[in-house]
mmCIF file of C-alpha atoms in Angstrom:
data_model
loop_
_atom_site.group_PDB
_atom_site.id
_atom_site.type_symbol
_atom_site.label_atom_id
_atom_site.label_comp_id
_atom_site.label_asym_id
_atom_site.label_seq_id
_atom_site.Cartn_x
_atom_site.Cartn_y
_atom_site.Cartn_z
ATOM 1 C CA MET X 1 -0.248 2.503 -24.544
ATOM 2 C CA ASN X 2 -0.637 -1.118 -23.250
ATOM 3 C CA LYS X 3 0.644 -2.490 -19.976
ATOM 4 C CA ALA X 4 3.540 -4.291 -21.592
ATOM 5 C CA LYS X 5 4.785 -1.119 -23.147
ATOM 6 C CA PHE X 6 4.594 0.662 -19.806
ATOM 7 C CA ALA X 7 6.380 -2.192 -18.064
ATOM 8 C CA PHE X 8 8.910 -2.431 -20.848
ATOM 9 C CA ASP X 9 9.630 1.269 -20.612
ATOM 10 C CA ALA X 10 10.066 0.886 -16.901
ATOM 11 C CA TYR X 11 13.291 -1.009 -17.435
ATOM 12 C CA ASN X 12 16.672 0.300 -18.393
ATOM 13 C CA GLN X 13 17.781 -1.163 -21.743
ATOM 14 C CA ASN X 14 21.462 -1.591 -20.777
ATOM 15 C CA HIS X 15 21.450 -5.386 -20.600
ATOM 16 C CA LEU X 16 23.356 -8.049 -22.397
ATOM 17 C CA SER X 17 22.801 -7.936 -26.096
ATOM 18 C CA VAL X 18 22.585 -11.738 -26.271
ATOM 19 C CA THR X 19 18.834 -11.635 -25.542
ATOM 20 C CA SER X 20 16.013 -9.154 -25.804
ATOM 21 C CA PRO X 21 15.127 -7.111 -22.779
ATOM 22 C CA GLU X 22 11.764 -8.803 -22.784
ATOM 23 C CA LYS X 23 13.269 -12.212 -22.633
ATOM 24 C CA LEU X 24 15.714 -11.192 -19.973
ATOM 25 C CA ILE X 25 12.978 -10.064 -17.622
ATOM 26 C CA GLU X 26 11.116 -13.348 -18.312
ATOM 27 C CA MET X 27 14.284 -15.224 -17.389
ATOM 28 C CA LEU X 28 14.661 -13.214 -14.174
ATOM 29 C CA TYR X 29 11.094 -14.032 -13.157
ATOM 30 C CA GLU X 30 11.756 -17.692 -13.926
ATOM 31 C CA GLY X 31 14.923 -17.567 -11.743
ATOM 32 C CA ILE X 32 12.890 -16.135 -8.919
ATOM 33 C CA LEU X 33 10.449 -19.048 -9.179
ATOM 34 C CA LYS X 34 13.283 -21.575 -9.288
ATOM 35 C CA PHE X 35 15.171 -20.213 -6.319
ATOM 36 C CA ALA X 36 12.075 -19.548 -4.195
ATOM 37 C CA ALA X 37 10.994 -23.158 -4.717
ATOM 38 C CA LEU X 38 14.459 -24.348 -3.687
ATOM 39 C CA ALA X 39 14.319 -22.145 -0.607
ATOM 40 C CA LYS X 40 10.934 -23.520 0.344
ATOM 41 C CA ARG X 41 12.155 -27.085 -0.068
ATOM 42 C CA ALA X 42 15.232 -26.283 2.090
ATOM 43 C CA ILE X 43 12.958 -24.909 4.823
ATOM 44 C CA GLU X 44 10.772 -28.056 4.623
ATOM 45 C CA ASN X 45 14.002 -30.153 4.914
ATOM 46 C CA GLU X 46 15.360 -28.002 7.704
ATOM 47 C CA ASN X 47 18.448 -27.246 5.570
ATOM 48 C CA MET X 48 19.258 -23.741 6.899
ATOM 49 C CA GLU X 49 22.330 -23.272 4.758
ATOM 50 C CA ASP X 50 20.460 -23.879 1.507
ATOM 51 C CA LYS X 51 17.503 -21.905 2.767
ATOM 52 C CA SER X 52 19.685 -18.826 3.257
ATOM 53 C CA LYS X 53 21.556 -19.377 -0.040
ATOM 54 C CA TYR X 54 18.364 -19.627 -2.132
ATOM 55 C CA ILE X 55 16.570 -16.816 -0.340
ATOM 56 C CA ASN X 56 19.561 -14.602 -0.991
ATOM 57 C CA LYS X 57 19.591 -15.564 -4.679
ATOM 58 C CA THR X 58 15.918 -14.766 -4.889
ATOM 59 C CA VAL X 59 16.397 -11.360 -3.168
ATOM 60 C CA ASN X 60 19.301 -10.563 -5.455
ATOM 61 C CA ILE X 61 17.118 -11.064 -8.497
ATOM 62 C CA PHE X 62 14.468 -8.720 -7.079
ATOM 63 C CA ILE X 63 17.214 -6.164 -6.420
ATOM 64 C CA GLU X 64 18.393 -6.500 -10.037
ATOM 65 C CA LEU X 65 14.797 -5.919 -11.235
ATOM 66 C CA ILE X 66 14.582 -2.817 -8.996
ATOM 67 C CA ASN X 67 17.933 -1.466 -10.135
ATOM 68 C CA ASP X 68 16.885 -1.855 -13.816
ATOM 69 C CA LEU X 69 13.702 0.115 -13.434
ATOM 70 C CA ASP X 70 13.736 3.381 -15.409
ATOM 71 C CA PHE X 71 11.497 5.725 -13.437
ATOM 72 C CA GLU X 72 11.697 8.407 -16.107
ATOM 73 C CA LYS X 73 10.350 6.216 -18.868
ATOM 74 C CA GLY X 74 8.281 3.833 -16.715
ATOM 75 C CA GLY X 75 6.479 6.432 -14.606
ATOM 76 C CA ASP X 76 3.768 5.021 -12.427
ATOM 77 C CA MET X 77 4.415 1.441 -13.537
ATOM 78 C CA ALA X 78 8.055 1.666 -12.498
ATOM 79 C CA HIS X 79 7.041 3.014 -9.050
ATOM 80 C CA TYR X 80 4.419 0.258 -8.697
ATOM 81 C CA LEU X 81 6.897 -2.482 -9.598
ATOM 82 C CA SER X 82 9.472 -1.053 -7.246
ATOM 83 C CA GLY X 83 7.041 -1.193 -4.369
ATOM 84 C CA LEU X 84 5.877 -4.666 -5.339
ATOM 85 C CA TYR X 85 9.422 -6.035 -5.591
ATOM 86 C CA THR X 86 10.409 -4.363 -2.298
ATOM 87 C CA HIS X 87 7.424 -6.011 -0.591
ATOM 88 C CA GLN X 88 8.485 -9.403 -1.982
ATOM 89 C CA ILE X 89 11.986 -8.833 -0.492
ATOM 90 C CA LYS X 90 10.364 -8.129 2.897
ATOM 91 C CA LEU X 91 8.395 -11.355 2.636
ATOM 92 C CA LEU X 92 11.530 -13.317 1.785
ATOM 93 C CA SER X 93 13.289 -11.739 4.764
ATOM 94 C CA LEU X 94 10.390 -12.803 7.078
ATOM 95 C CA ALA X 95 10.515 -16.299 5.592
ATOM 96 C CA ASN X 96 14.261 -16.491 6.308
ATOM 97 C CA ILE X 97 13.921 -15.199 9.890
ATOM 98 C CA ASN X 98 10.860 -17.338 10.751
ATOM 99 C CA ASN X 99 11.738 -20.488 8.698
ATOM 100 C CA SER X 100 8.333 -20.097 7.176
ATOM 101 C CA THR X 101 7.160 -21.305 3.758
ATOM 102 C CA LYS X 102 3.939 -19.170 3.922
ATOM 103 C CA GLU X 103 5.730 -16.040 2.773
ATOM 104 C CA ILE X 104 7.611 -17.886 0.056
ATOM 105 C CA ASP X 105 4.283 -19.256 -1.255
ATOM 106 C CA THR X 106 3.025 -15.658 -1.437
ATOM 107 C CA VAL X 107 6.167 -14.564 -3.385
ATOM 108 C CA ILE X 108 5.792 -17.534 -5.783
ATOM 109 C CA ASN X 109 2.158 -16.731 -6.406
ATOM 110 C CA VAL X 110 2.819 -13.085 -7.106
ATOM 111 C CA VAL X 111 5.730 -13.893 -9.463
ATOM 112 C CA LYS X 112 3.732 -16.551 -11.306
ATOM 113 C CA VAL X 113 1.140 -13.819 -12.113
ATOM 114 C CA LEU X 114 3.847 -11.335 -13.129
ATOM 115 C CA LEU X 115 5.454 -13.989 -15.328
ATOM 116 C CA GLU X 116 2.156 -15.014 -16.970
ATOM 117 C CA THR X 117 1.153 -11.441 -17.540
ATOM 118 C CA TRP X 118 4.604 -10.563 -18.928
ATOM 119 C CA ARG X 119 4.478 -13.472 -21.389
ATOM 120 C CA GLU X 120 0.974 -12.568 -22.535
ATOM 121 C CA GLU X 121 1.773 -8.934 -23.014
ATOM 122 C CA THR X 122 5.196 -9.348 -24.648
ATOM 123 C CA LYS X 123 4.558 -12.726 -26.420
ATOM 124 C CA THR X 124 7.991 -13.896 -25.262
ATOM 125 C CA GLY X 125 7.173 -17.466 -24.321
ATOM 126 C CA ALA X 126 4.605 -20.071 -23.459
ATOM 127 C CA VAL X 127 2.307 -19.322 -20.583
ATOM 128 C CA ALA X 128 3.214 -21.446 -17.533
#
């Protein structure tokens, strides 16, 4: 079984029927990238209100991804992703506390790899 199948099985399939589960996960990763970039810009501009807003939006997407993991079907991959997502939340919390873009850059780099891998494995979109 390939990586995409493991990752796909790691997610609960109870999402909106307007899009495929594969496309929905791609959209969530894209949302993380968008909001993390906005949070980084807010830190650089010393806009603490926007920083908190966009970090919270990014964290909420990670929480959604964690909540949608199906540990029964996804096995080791679901546990790996849960740990990876939880670590990204920790980094975002540190960025929020320390007004640091370093941690946000790390999150962005990790999610870029996740998104690229997801797209390659599921053939859902163009590689960024």
